[in-house]
Amino acid sequence: MSSIKKLQITFDCADPERVARFWAEALGYVLPSPPEGFDNWDEYNRSLPPEDRGAWFACSDPSGVGPRLYFQRVPEGKVAKNRVHLDVRVGTGLVGDERLATLQAECDRLIALGATHVRTMLADEENESCISMQDIEGNEFCVD
């Protein structure tokens, strides 16, 4: 019998703290406290060798239910569509115009945080409406 595992989702990115702050705000997640002995993250980063400064950042669900999101700096930029993406679930249980209005309101809120609207997919015979977006570094996600 297998046990339930904790899950962390890792993003490769150019600016880990910036992307972590976007997702923390988008999802209502919280940022970690700086490591013990440091008053803030800037002080911690200054204590590291230059090549390690700002190499990672994270955010987590304050309730402890959702997965931790971890952001790590990589030298290469994004070159293709994500093979995995997040769905920001704000329209669960809603249909029709009510669902679309809820999704659009969330899309507008995320655009104000720096996200980009890619495409609104309207409901059809098989699927409800959803909105395809990109975060501040171009990672795809859906408002669903």
Short mmCIF file of C-alpha atoms in Angstrom, two decimals:
data_model
loop_
_atom_site.label_atom_id
_atom_site.label_comp_id
_atom_site.label_asym_id
_atom_site.label_seq_id
_atom_site.Cartn_x
_atom_site.Cartn_y
_atom_site.Cartn_z
CA MET A 1 0.00 0.00 0.00
CA SER A 2 1.44 3.37 -0.97
CA SER A 3 1.27 6.49 1.15
CA ILE A 4 0.37 10.00 0.07
CA LYS A 5 3.45 12.04 -0.78
CA LYS A 6 3.99 15.74 -0.30
CA LEU A 7 4.28 17.59 -3.59
CA GLN A 8 6.44 20.55 -4.55
CA ILE A 9 6.14 22.19 -7.95
CA THR A 10 9.41 23.61 -9.27
CA PHE A 11 9.70 26.41 -11.82
CA ASP A 12 12.85 27.14 -13.80
CA CYS A 13 13.12 30.91 -14.23
CA ALA A 14 15.43 33.90 -14.55
CA ASP A 15 14.33 35.83 -11.43
CA PRO A 16 13.10 33.42 -8.73
CA GLU A 17 12.03 35.99 -6.15
CA ARG A 18 10.04 38.04 -8.68
CA VAL A 19 8.22 34.97 -10.03
CA ALA A 20 7.60 33.62 -6.50
CA ARG A 21 6.11 36.94 -5.43
CA PHE A 22 3.78 36.89 -8.47
CA TRP A 23 2.52 33.38 -7.69
CA ALA A 24 2.19 34.10 -3.95
CA GLU A 25 -0.06 37.05 -4.77
CA ALA A 26 -1.94 35.13 -7.48
CA LEU A 27 -2.72 32.16 -5.22
CA GLY A 28 -2.89 33.73 -1.76
CA TYR A 29 0.32 31.92 -0.80
CA VAL A 30 2.86 33.22 1.70
CA LEU A 31 6.55 33.89 1.32
CA PRO A 32 9.03 32.23 3.67
CA SER A 33 10.76 34.05 6.47
CA PRO A 34 14.46 34.65 5.88
CA PRO A 35 16.80 31.99 7.26
CA GLU A 36 17.55 32.15 10.98
CA GLY A 37 20.07 34.83 11.85
CA PHE A 38 18.96 37.18 9.04
CA ASP A 39 16.49 40.05 9.30
CA ASN A 40 15.51 39.93 5.63
CA TRP A 41 16.21 38.15 2.34
CA ASP A 42 18.50 40.93 1.04
CA GLU A 43 20.75 40.49 4.07
CA TYR A 44 20.80 36.71 3.54
CA ASN A 45 21.62 37.08 -0.16
CA ARG A 46 24.50 39.47 0.59
CA SER A 47 26.01 36.73 2.78
CA LEU A 48 26.24 34.34 -0.19
CA PRO A 49 28.85 34.13 -2.93
CA PRO A 50 27.76 36.32 -5.89
CA GLU A 51 26.86 33.33 -8.08
CA ASP A 52 24.43 32.01 -5.43
CA ARG A 53 22.61 35.27 -4.67
CA GLY A 54 18.95 35.11 -5.65
CA ALA A 55 19.34 31.55 -6.96
CA TRP A 56 16.03 30.37 -5.51
CA PHE A 57 12.87 31.45 -3.76
CA ALA A 58 9.64 29.73 -2.70
CA CYS A 59 6.10 30.28 -1.53
CA SER A 60 3.59 28.03 0.17
CA ASP A 61 -0.06 27.60 0.98
CA PRO A 62 -0.62 29.14 4.43
CA SER A 63 -3.10 26.35 5.24
CA GLY A 64 -0.52 23.69 4.40
CA VAL A 65 -2.90 21.94 2.00
CA GLY A 66 -1.57 23.04 -1.39
CA PRO A 67 1.87 22.22 -2.73
CA ARG A 68 4.92 24.36 -2.06
CA LEU A 69 6.08 26.27 -5.14
CA TYR A 70 9.85 26.44 -5.62
CA PHE A 71 11.54 28.75 -8.12
CA GLN A 72 15.11 28.16 -9.24
CA ARG A 73 17.29 30.31 -11.44
CA VAL A 74 18.49 28.68 -14.65
CA PRO A 75 20.75 30.22 -17.28
CA GLU A 76 18.58 29.48 -20.31
CA GLY A 77 15.32 31.20 -21.13
CA LYS A 78 12.01 29.53 -21.87
CA VAL A 79 11.98 28.31 -25.47
CA ALA A 80 8.86 26.15 -25.85
CA LYS A 81 5.41 25.55 -24.44
CA ASN A 82 5.32 24.19 -20.88
CA ARG A 83 4.79 20.43 -20.67
CA VAL A 84 3.01 20.99 -17.32
CA HIS A 85 1.02 24.04 -16.28
CA LEU A 86 -1.02 25.21 -13.32
CA ASP A 87 -4.78 25.70 -13.41
CA VAL A 88 -5.94 28.49 -11.11
CA ARG A 89 -9.37 27.11 -10.14
CA VAL A 90 -11.75 30.02 -9.52
CA GLY A 91 -14.76 28.84 -11.53
CA THR A 92 -15.37 25.41 -10.01
CA GLY A 93 -19.09 24.67 -10.00
CA LEU A 94 -19.98 27.74 -12.06
CA VAL A 95 -21.38 27.61 -15.61
CA GLY A 96 -22.28 29.94 -18.42
CA ASP A 97 -22.11 33.71 -18.00
CA GLU A 98 -21.51 33.48 -14.24
CA ARG A 99 -18.43 31.31 -14.80
CA LEU A 100 -17.09 33.51 -17.58
CA ALA A 101 -17.53 36.68 -15.49
CA THR A 102 -15.70 35.06 -12.55
CA LEU A 103 -12.86 33.90 -14.81
CA GLN A 104 -12.59 37.33 -16.42
CA ALA A 105 -12.45 39.08 -13.04
CA GLU A 106 -9.58 36.80 -11.98
CA CYS A 107 -7.85 37.33 -15.33
CA ASP A 108 -8.06 41.11 -14.83
CA ARG A 109 -6.63 40.79 -11.30
CA LEU A 110 -3.71 38.68 -12.56
CA ILE A 111 -3.01 41.08 -15.44
CA ALA A 112 -2.65 43.85 -12.83
CA LEU A 113 0.03 41.66 -11.18
CA GLY A 114 1.93 41.35 -14.47
CA ALA A 115 0.37 38.31 -16.14
CA THR A 116 -0.57 38.26 -19.82
CA HIS A 117 -3.91 37.18 -21.30
CA VAL A 118 -3.33 34.69 -24.11
CA ARG A 119 -6.76 33.42 -25.10
CA THR A 120 -10.28 33.05 -23.78
CA MET A 121 -11.78 29.70 -24.68
CA LEU A 122 -15.56 29.86 -24.56
CA ALA A 123 -17.74 26.94 -23.48
CA ASP A 124 -18.74 24.41 -26.10
CA GLU A 125 -20.61 21.09 -26.05
CA GLU A 126 -17.75 19.38 -24.17
CA ASN A 127 -15.91 21.98 -22.07
CA GLU A 128 -16.68 24.95 -19.88
CA SER A 129 -14.96 28.28 -20.50
CA CYS A 130 -11.37 28.85 -19.39
CA ILE A 131 -8.71 31.50 -19.96
CA SER A 132 -5.14 30.77 -21.05
CA MET A 133 -2.55 33.14 -19.58
CA GLN A 134 1.20 33.56 -19.00
CA ASP A 135 2.94 34.60 -15.80
CA ILE A 136 5.54 37.36 -15.64
CA GLU A 137 8.21 35.15 -17.26
CA GLY A 138 5.97 33.60 -19.90
CA ASN A 139 5.03 30.33 -18.14
CA GLU A 140 1.61 29.21 -19.31
CA PHE A 141 -1.27 28.66 -16.89
CA CYS A 142 -5.05 28.61 -17.09
CA VAL A 143 -7.74 30.39 -15.14
CA ASP A 144 -10.30 27.64 -14.89
#
